[in-house]
Coordinates of C-alpha atoms in Angstrom, one line a residue:
X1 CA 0.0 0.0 0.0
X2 CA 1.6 3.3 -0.8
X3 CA 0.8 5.3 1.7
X4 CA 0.1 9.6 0.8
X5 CA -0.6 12.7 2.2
X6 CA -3.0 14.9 0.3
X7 CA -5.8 17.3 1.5
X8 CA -7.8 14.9 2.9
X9 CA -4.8 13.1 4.6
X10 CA -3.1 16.2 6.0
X11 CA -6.3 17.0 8.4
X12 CA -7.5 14.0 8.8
X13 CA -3.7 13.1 9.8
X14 CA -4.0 15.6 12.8
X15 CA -3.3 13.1 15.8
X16 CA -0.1 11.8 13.7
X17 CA 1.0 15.4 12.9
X18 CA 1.1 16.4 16.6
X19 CA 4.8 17.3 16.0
X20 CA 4.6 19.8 13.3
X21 CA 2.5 22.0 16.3
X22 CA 3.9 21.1 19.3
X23 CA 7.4 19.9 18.7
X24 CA 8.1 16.8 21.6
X25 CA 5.0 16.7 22.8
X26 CA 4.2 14.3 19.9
X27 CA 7.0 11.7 21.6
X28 CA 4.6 12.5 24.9
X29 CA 1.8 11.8 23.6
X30 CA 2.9 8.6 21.7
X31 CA 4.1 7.3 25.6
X32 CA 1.3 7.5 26.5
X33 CA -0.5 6.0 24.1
X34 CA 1.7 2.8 24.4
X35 CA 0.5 2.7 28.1
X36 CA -3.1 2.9 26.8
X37 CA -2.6 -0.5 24.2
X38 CA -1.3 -2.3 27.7
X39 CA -4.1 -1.3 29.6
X40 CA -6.6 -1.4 27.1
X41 CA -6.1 -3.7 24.2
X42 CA -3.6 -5.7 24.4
X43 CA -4.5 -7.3 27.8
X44 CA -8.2 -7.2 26.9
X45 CA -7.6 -8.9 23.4
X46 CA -5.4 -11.5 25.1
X47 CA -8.0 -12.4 28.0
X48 CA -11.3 -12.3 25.6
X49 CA -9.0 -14.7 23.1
X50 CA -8.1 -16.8 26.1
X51 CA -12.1 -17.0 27.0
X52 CA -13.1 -18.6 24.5
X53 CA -10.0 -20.8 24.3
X54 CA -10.6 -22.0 27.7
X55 CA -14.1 -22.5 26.7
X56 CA -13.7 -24.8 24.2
X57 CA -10.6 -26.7 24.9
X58 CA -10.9 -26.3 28.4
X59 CA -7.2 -25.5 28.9
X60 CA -5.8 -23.6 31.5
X61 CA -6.3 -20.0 30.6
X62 CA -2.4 -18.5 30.5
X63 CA -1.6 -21.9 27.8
X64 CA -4.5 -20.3 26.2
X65 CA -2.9 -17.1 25.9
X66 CA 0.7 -18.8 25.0
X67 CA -0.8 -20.5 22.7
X68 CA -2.7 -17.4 21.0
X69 CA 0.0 -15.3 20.8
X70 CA 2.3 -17.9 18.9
X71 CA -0.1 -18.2 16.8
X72 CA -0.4 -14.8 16.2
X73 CA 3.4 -14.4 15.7
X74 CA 3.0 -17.2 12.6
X75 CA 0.0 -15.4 11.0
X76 CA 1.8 -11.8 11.0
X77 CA 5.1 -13.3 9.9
X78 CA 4.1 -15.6 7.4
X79 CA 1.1 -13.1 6.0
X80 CA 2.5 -9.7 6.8
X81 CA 0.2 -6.7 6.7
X82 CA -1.8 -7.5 3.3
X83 CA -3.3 -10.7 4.9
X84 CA -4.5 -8.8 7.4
X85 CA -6.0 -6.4 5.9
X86 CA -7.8 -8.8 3.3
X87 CA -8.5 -11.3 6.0
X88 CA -10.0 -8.5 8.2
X89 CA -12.9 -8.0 5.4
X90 CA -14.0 -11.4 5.2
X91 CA -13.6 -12.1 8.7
X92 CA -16.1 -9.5 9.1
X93 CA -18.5 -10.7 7.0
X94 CA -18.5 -14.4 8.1
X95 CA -18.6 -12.9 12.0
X96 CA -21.8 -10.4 11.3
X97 CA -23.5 -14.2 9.4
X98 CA -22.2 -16.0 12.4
X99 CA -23.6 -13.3 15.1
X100 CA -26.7 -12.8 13.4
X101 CA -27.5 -16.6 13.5
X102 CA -26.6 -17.1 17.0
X103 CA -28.6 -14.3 17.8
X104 CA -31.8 -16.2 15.7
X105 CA -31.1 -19.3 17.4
X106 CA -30.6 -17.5 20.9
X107 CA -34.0 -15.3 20.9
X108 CA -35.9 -19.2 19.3
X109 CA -34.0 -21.2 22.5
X110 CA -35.4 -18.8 24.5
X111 CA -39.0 -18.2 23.3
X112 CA -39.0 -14.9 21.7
X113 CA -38.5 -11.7 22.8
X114 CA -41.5 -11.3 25.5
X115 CA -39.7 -14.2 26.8
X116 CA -36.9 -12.4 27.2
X117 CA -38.5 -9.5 28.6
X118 CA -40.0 -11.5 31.6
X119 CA -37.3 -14.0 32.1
X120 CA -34.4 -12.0 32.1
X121 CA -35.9 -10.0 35.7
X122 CA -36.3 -13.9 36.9
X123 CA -32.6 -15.1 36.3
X124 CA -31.4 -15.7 39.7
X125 CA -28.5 -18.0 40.1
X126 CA -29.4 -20.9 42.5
X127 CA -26.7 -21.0 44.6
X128 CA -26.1 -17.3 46.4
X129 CA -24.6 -15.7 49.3
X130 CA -27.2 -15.2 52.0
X131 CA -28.9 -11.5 52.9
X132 CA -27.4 -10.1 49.7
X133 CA -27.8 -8.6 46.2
X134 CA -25.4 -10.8 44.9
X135 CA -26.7 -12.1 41.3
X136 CA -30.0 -10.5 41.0
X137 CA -30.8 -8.5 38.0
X138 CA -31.1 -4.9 38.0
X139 CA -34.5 -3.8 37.8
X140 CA -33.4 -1.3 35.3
X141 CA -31.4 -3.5 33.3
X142 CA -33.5 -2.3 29.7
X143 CA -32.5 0.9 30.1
X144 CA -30.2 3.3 28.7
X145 CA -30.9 6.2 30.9
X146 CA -30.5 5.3 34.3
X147 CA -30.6 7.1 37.7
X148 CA -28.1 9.4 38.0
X149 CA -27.1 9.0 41.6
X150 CA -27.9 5.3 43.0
X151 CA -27.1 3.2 39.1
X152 CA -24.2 1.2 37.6
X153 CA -24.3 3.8 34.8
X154 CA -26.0 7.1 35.2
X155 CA -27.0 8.4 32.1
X156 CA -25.2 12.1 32.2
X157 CA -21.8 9.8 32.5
X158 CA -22.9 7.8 29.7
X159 CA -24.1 10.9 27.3
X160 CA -21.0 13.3 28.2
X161 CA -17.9 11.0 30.1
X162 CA -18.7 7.8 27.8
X163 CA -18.3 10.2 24.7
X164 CA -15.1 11.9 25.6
X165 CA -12.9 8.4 25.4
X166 CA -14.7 7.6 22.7
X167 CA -13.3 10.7 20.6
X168 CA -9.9 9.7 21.9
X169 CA -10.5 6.0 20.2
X170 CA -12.1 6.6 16.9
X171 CA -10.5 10.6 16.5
X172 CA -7.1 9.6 17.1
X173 CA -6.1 6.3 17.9
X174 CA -3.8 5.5 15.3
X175 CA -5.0 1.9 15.0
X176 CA -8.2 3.8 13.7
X177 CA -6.8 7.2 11.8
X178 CA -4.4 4.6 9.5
X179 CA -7.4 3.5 8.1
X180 CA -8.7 6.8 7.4
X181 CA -5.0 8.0 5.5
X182 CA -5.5 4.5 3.6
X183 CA -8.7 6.5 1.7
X184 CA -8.2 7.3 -1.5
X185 CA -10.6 10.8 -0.9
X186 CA -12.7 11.9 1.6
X187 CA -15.6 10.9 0.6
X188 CA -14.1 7.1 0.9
X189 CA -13.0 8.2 4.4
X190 CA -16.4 9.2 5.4
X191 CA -18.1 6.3 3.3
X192 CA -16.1 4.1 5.7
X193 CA -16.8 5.8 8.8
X194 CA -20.3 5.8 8.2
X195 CA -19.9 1.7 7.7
X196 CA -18.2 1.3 11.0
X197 CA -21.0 3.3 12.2
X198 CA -23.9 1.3 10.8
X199 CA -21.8 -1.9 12.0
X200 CA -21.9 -0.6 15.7
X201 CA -25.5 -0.8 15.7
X202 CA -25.9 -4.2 15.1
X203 CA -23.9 -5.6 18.8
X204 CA -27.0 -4.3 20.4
X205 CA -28.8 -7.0 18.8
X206 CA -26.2 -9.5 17.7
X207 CA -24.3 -9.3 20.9
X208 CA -25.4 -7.6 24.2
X209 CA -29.2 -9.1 23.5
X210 CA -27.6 -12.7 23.2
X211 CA -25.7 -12.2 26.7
X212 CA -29.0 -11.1 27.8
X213 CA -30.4 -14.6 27.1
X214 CA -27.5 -16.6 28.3
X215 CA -27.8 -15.2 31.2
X216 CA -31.5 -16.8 31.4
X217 CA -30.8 -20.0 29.3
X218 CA -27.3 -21.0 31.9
X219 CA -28.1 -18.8 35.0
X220 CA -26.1 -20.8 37.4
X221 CA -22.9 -20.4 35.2
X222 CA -23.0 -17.0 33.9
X223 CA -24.8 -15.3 36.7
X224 CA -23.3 -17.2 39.4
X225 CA -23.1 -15.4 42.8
X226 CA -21.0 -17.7 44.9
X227 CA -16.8 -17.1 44.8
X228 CA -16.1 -20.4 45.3
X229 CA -18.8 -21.9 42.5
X230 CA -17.7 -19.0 40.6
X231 CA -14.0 -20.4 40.8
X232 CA -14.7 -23.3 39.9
X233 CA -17.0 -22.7 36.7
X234 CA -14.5 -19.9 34.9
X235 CA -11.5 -19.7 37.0
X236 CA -12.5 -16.0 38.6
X237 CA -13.9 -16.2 41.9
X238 CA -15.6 -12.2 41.0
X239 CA -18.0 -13.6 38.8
X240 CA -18.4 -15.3 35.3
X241 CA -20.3 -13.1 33.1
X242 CA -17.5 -12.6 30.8
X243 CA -18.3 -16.5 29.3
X244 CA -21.6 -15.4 28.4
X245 CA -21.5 -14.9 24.5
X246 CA -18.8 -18.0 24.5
X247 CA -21.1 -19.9 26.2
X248 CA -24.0 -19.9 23.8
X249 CA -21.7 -20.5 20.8
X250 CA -20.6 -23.5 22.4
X251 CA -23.8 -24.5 23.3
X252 CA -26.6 -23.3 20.8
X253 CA -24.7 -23.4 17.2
X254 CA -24.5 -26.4 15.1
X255 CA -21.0 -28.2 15.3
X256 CA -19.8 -26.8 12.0
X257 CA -21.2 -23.7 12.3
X258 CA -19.6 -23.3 16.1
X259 CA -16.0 -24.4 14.6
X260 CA -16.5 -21.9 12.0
X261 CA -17.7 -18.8 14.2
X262 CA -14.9 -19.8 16.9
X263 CA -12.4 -20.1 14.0
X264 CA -13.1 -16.7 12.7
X265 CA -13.4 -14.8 16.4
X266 CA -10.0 -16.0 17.3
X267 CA -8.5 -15.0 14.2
X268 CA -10.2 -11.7 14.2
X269 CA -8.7 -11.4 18.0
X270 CA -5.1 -12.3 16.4
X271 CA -6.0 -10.0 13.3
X272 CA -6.3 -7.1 16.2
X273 CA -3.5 -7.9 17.9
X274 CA -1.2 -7.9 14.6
X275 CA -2.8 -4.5 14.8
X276 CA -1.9 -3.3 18.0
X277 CA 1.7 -4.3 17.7
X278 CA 1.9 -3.3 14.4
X279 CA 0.7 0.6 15.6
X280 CA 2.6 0.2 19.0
X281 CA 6.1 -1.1 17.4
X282 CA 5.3 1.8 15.0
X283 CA 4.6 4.6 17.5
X284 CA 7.7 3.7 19.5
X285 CA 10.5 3.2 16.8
X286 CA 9.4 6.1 15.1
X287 CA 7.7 8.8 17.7
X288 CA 10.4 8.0 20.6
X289 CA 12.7 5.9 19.4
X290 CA 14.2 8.3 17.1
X291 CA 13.9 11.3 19.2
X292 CA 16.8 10.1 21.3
X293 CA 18.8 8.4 18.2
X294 CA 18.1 9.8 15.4
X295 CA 20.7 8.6 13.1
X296 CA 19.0 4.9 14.0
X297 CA 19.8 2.5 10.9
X298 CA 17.2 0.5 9.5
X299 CA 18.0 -2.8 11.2
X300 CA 18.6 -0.9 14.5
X301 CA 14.9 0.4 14.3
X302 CA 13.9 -3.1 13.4
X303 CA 15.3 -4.4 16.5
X304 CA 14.0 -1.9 18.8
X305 CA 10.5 -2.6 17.5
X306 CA 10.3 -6.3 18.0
X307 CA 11.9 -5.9 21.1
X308 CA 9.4 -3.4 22.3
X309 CA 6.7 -5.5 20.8
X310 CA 8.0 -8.8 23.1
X311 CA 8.2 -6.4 26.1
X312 CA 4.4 -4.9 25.8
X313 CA 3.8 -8.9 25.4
X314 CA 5.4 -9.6 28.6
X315 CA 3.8 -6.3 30.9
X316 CA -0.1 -7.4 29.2
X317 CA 0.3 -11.1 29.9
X318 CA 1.1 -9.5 33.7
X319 CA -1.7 -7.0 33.5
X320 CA -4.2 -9.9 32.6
X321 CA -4.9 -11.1 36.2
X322 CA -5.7 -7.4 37.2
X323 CA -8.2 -7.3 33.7
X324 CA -9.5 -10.4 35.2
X325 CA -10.4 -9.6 39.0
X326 CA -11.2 -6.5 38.1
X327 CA -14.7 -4.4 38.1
X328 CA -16.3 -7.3 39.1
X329 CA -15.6 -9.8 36.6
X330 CA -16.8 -7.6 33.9
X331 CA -14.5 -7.1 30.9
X332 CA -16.3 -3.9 29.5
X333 CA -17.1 -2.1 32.5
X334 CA -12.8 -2.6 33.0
X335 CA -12.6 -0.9 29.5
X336 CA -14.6 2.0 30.3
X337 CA -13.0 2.8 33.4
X338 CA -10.0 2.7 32.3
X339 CA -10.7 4.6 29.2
X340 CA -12.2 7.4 31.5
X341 CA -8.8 7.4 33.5
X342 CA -6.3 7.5 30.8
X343 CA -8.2 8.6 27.3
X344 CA -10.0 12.1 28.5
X345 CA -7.0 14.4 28.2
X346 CA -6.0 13.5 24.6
X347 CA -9.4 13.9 23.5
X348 CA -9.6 17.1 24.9
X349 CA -6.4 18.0 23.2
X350 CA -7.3 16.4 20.4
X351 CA -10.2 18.7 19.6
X352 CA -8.5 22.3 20.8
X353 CA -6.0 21.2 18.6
X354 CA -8.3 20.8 15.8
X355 CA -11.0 23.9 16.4
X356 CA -9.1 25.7 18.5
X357 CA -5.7 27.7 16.4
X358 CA -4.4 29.2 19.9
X359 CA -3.9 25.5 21.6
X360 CA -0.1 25.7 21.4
X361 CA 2.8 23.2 22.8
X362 CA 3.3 24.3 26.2
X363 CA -1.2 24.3 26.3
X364 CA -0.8 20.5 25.3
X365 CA 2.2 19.6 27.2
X366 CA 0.5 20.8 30.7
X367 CA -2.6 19.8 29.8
X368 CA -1.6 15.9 29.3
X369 CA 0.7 15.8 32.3
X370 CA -2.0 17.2 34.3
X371 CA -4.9 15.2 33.2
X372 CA -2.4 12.0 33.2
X373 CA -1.3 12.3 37.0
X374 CA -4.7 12.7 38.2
X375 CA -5.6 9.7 35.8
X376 CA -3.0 7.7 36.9
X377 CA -3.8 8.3 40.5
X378 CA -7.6 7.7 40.3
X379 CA -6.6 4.2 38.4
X380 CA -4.2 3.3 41.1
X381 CA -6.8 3.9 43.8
X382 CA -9.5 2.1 41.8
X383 CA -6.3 -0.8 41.6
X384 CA -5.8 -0.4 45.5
X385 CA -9.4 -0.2 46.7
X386 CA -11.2 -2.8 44.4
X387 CA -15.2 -2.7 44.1
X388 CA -16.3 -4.8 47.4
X389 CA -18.8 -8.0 46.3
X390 CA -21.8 -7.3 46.7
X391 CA -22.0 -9.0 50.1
X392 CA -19.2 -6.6 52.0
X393 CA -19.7 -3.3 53.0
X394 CA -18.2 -0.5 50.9
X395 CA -15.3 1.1 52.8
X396 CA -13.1 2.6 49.9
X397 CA -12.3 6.7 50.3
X398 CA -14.8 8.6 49.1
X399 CA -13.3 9.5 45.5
X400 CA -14.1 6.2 44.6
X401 CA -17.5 5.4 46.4
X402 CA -19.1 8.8 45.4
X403 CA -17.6 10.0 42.1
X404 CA -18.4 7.3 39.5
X405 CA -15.8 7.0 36.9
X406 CA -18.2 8.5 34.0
X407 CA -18.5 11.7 36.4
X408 CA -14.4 11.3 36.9
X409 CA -14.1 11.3 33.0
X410 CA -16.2 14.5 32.8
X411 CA -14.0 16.3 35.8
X412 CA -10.7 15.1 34.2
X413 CA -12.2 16.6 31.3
X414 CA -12.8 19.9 32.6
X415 CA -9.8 20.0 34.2
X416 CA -7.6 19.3 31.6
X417 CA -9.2 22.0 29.3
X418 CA -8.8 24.6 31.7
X419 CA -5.2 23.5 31.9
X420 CA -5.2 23.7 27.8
X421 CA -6.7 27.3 27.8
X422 CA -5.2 29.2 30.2
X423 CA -1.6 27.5 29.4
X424 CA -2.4 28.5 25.8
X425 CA -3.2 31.9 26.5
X426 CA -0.4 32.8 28.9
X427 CA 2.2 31.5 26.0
X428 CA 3.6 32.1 22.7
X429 CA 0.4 32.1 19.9
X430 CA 1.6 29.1 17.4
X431 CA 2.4 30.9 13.9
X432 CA 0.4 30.5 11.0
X433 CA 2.8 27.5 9.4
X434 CA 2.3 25.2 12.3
X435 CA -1.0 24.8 12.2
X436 CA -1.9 25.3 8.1
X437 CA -4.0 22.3 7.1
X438 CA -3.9 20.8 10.2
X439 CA -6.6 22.5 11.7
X440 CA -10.9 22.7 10.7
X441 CA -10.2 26.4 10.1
X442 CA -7.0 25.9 7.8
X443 CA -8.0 22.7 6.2
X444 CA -8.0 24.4 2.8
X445 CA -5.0 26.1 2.8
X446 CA -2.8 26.0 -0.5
X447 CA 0.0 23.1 -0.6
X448 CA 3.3 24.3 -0.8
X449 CA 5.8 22.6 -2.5
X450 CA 8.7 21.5 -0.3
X451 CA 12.0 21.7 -1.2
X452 CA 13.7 19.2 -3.4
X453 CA 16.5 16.9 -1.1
X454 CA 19.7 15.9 -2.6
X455 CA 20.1 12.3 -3.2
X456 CA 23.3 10.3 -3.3
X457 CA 23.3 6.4 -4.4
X458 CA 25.5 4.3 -6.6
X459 CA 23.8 4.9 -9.4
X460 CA 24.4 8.2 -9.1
X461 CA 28.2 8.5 -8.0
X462 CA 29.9 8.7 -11.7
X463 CA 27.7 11.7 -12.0
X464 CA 29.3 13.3 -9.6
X465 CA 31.6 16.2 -9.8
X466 CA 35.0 15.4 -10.4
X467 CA 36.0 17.2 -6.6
X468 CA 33.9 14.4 -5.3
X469 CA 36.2 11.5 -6.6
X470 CA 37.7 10.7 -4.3
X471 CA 34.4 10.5 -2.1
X472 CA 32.5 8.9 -4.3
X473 CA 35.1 6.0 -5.0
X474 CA 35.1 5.8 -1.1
X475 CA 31.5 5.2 -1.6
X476 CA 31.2 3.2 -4.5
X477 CA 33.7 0.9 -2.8
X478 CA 31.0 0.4 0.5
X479 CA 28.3 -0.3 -2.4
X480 CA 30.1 -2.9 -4.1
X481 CA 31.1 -4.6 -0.4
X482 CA 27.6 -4.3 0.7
X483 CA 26.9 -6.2 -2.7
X484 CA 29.3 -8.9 -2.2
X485 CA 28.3 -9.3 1.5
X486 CA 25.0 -9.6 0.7
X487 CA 25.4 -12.6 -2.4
X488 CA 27.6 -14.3 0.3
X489 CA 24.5 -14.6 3.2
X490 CA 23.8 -18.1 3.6
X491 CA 20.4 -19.3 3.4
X492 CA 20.3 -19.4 7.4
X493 CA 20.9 -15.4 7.0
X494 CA 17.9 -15.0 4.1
X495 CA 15.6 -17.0 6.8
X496 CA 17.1 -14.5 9.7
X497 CA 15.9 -11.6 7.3
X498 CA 12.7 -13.2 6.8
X499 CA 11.6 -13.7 10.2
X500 CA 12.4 -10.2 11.3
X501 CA 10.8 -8.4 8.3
X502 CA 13.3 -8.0 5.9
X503 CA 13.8 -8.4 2.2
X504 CA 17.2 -10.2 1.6
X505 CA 19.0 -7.9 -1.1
X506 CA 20.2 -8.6 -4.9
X507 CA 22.8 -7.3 -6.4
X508 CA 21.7 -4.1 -7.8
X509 CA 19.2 -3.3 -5.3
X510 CA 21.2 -1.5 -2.8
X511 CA 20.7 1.9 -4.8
X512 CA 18.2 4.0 -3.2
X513 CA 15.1 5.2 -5.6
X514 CA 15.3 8.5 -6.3
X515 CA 11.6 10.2 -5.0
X516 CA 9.6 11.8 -7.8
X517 CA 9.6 15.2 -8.4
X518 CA 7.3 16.9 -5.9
X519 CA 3.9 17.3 -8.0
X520 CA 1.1 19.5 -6.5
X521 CA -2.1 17.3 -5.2
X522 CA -5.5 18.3 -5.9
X523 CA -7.2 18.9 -2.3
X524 CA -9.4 16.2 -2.0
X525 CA -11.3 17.8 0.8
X526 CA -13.7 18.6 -2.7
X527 CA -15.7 16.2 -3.2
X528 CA -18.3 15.0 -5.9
X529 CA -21.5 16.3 -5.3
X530 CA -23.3 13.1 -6.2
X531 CA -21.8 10.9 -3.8
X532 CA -21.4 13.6 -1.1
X533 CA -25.2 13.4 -1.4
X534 CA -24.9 9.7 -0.9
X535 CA -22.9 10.0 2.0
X536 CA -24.9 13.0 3.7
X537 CA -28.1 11.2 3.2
X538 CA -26.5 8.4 4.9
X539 CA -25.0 10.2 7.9
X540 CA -28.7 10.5 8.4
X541 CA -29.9 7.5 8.2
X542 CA -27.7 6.6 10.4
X543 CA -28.1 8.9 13.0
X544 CA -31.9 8.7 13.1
X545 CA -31.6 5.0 13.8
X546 CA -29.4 5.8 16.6
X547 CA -31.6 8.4 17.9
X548 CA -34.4 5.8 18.0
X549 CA -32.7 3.4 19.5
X550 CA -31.7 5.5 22.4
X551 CA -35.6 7.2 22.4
X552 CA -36.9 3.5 22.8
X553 CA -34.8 2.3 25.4
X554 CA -34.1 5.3 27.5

């Protein structure tokens, strides 16, 4: 894939371009999103692969997880970035036809949907801890807006501090933006947002309304309320609602058809994590890496990546116990808190950045340090002073037993723009070439054409000045050894290069290509008016579905 920046790129690039406003903070910001893949993909990916693993194999769950991740290593080496991206496509097709039939089989298992109105408020696990709440569904488990003192999820922390990660994950998360440079306009780059955003509709109905019914169709397993049952059903004494999808694959689907969706769910998990450490080895090399060395060869960059890679293995196989135990057994309600501790100051950033010309460095740079520490210290205390089962009292402080971490994600918010502004303001105003066409308001300023670089090669050296002779001999001399070093590798060597993502050279190959003359892009920010029609009418449809969703189940 040759990879371009045009009009469309250059803004929608924005989180990537961090550097060309704010100098190091880019490095900063590129830490800490390496902390966020630990905390929030990596482990997670690992641990939900490892589920269903467990599930059907019934293997310990860390030889799960060993046994995932060497998979993983064979599919990225072996297939390399193209598989991936062509195996993503049809992995998603066969998983929506996979979800959507477990989801017709669930709601015909369990009689329909007035069955699963009245049945779900009647799951209660057999076995339970006396003169407690432990496994007894919430009475308002259909709805979206809940109370906003006394519920799991009040609903001004799901409308405002569920949103603000969110804009950190599909504004600027690299894993995400990538796929927006890939576009070939921006009409292609909305068409696929609004795809992704048709696609997130269907998990209410494919995914969370299944759980829903596994909960009544295997209440003793999924909702069990005993620790010790509990332990002995999943291997997590908190509870074992995490098994619940797993669970009626294994149980519901035909046998070909469960290989087949288990098959392609695991390999979507590896396709993620290929992914991740793709982004992550990426980010580091690259953002911080070559801050500190930045006359890093090729190989040496190579190195540090896969090293970097192995040690973000190491830290999330170490995380998953905590991912585990944590939030009560219950994977997503671990993402969202720790997305509301970590995520909200780059989102914040992210969008002064982007509507705001006066956010400059110094802004950013207090702003994420800030909003970071008081993350980081909220997470550790959440880490410290786990959520009590529902059978102890709650004695954590009262950060954690009276702020709920949507509300935390809205204060961190608020904090860290305040930080943002009056930073900003007290400092230096960014000039007009740091922020042209990185910005909403500068989007469509003119290209200019950069300045040509001077290239020196082999192919190039008898060109060269006589002055230079003696230089160039010097240099067509290192060619020519390169050359003969390279024809002598053994076949040991070419496998070596191989395995750590590296053509083997021929002879003849070791002359750099010369880059095309600069040539001025059309900004594609102009699109066609037909299919901007298409894709307006769209963003319509789309969000009219979403607003009735949330109308009906409020």
């Amino acid at each position: 894939m040759e990879w371009h920046v045009d009009g469309a790129a250059s803004w929608l690039a924005f989180p990537t371009n961090l550097h060309f406003i704010w100098g190091d903070d880019h490095a900063r910001i590129s830490a800490e999103v390496a902390v966020f893949y630990i905390f929030t993909k990596i482990s997670v990916d690992m641990y939900a692969g490892a589920v269903f693993i467990q599930l059907a194999l019934r293997w310990n769950i860390y030889l799960a997880i060993v046994l995932l991740l060497v998979i993983t290593a064979l599919y990225t080496v072996a297939g390399g970035l193209a598989a991936v991206i062509y195996t993503d496509a049809a992995q998603t097709a066969i998983m929506l036809a996979g979800a959507l039939t477990l989801m017709g089989f669930s709601f015909v298992e369990v009689g329909g949907w007035s069955a699963l109105m009245e049945g779900y408020s009647l799951a209660v696990p057999s076995v339970r801890v006396p003169n407690s709440t432990c496994g007894i569904p919430r009475e308002d488990a259909f709805h979206i807006f809940r109370d906003p003192v006394n519920s799991d999820l009040p609903w001004p922390g799901v409308i405002i501090g569920m949103s603000v990660p969110s804009m950190w994950y599909w504004c600027s998360d690299q894993v995400i933006v990538q796929r927006s440079l890939a576009a070939k306009n921006l009409t292609h780059a909305k068409g696929g947002s609004l795809l992704a955003a048709y696609l997130k509709i269907l998990p209410f109905f494919a995914v969370m309304l299944p759980g829903m019914i596994s909960r009544i169709l295997y209440t003793d397993e999924v909702a069990c309320a005993d620790p010790d049952l509990c332990k002995q059903i999943c291997g997590n004494s908190v509870g074992c609602s995490d098994i619940a999808y797993a669970k009626l694959v294994m149980e519901l689907l035909p046998s070909g058809l469960r290989g087949l969706m288990m098959a392609v769910m695991i390999a979507a998990l590896m396709s993620s994590l290929t992914s991740i450490f793709n982004s992550s080895s990426t980010i580091f090399t690259m953002d911080l890496w070559k801050s500190f060395r930045s006359e890093a060869s090729e190989w040496e960059l190579m190195i540090v990546g896969r090293v970097f890679v192995l040690v973000l293995v190491v830290v999330s196989v170490l995380w998953i116990p905590v991912v585990q135990a944590s939030q009560g057994g219950q994977l997503f309600i671990y993402i969202q808190s720790i997305s509301t501790y970590l995520q909200p100051p780059i989102s914040i950033i992210f969008l002064m950045g982007c509507f705001w010309k006066r956010t400059n460095e110094k802004g950013a740079f207090w702003g994420l340090v800030i909003g970071l520490a008081i993350g980081c210290v909220r997470m550790l205390l959440d880490f410290i002073y786990p959520t009590p089962p529902c059978y102890e009292e709650d004695t954590r402080p009262g950060v954690l037993k009276y702020v709920h971490y949507l509300y935390f994600s809205i204060l961190l918010s608020v904090i860290t723009l305040s930080v943002v502004v009056v930073v900003s303001l007290a400092t230096e105003e960014p000039t007009p070439e740091q922020i042209s066409r990185l910005t909403w308001f500068t989007r469509f300023d003119p290209v200019k054409p950069k300045e040509k670089l001077e290239e020196v090669s082999c192919q190039s050296n008898d060109r060269e000045p006589q002055r230079n002779n003696e230089h160039m001999d010097e240099h067509k001399s290192s060619c020519a050894s390169s050359v003969s070093s390279t024809s002598s590798q053994s076949k040991w060597m070419s496998v070596i290069y191989w395995l750590c993502g590296m053509e083997r050279r021929r002879q003849g190959d070791n002359n750099p290509v010369t880059p095309p003359a600069f040539e001025q892009n059309i900004c594609s920010l102009e699109e066609k008016p037909t299919l901007q029609y298409v894709v307006n009418v769209n963003l319509i449809i789309s969000l009219s579905v979403t607003a009735f969703i949330i109308g009906y189940w409020a």
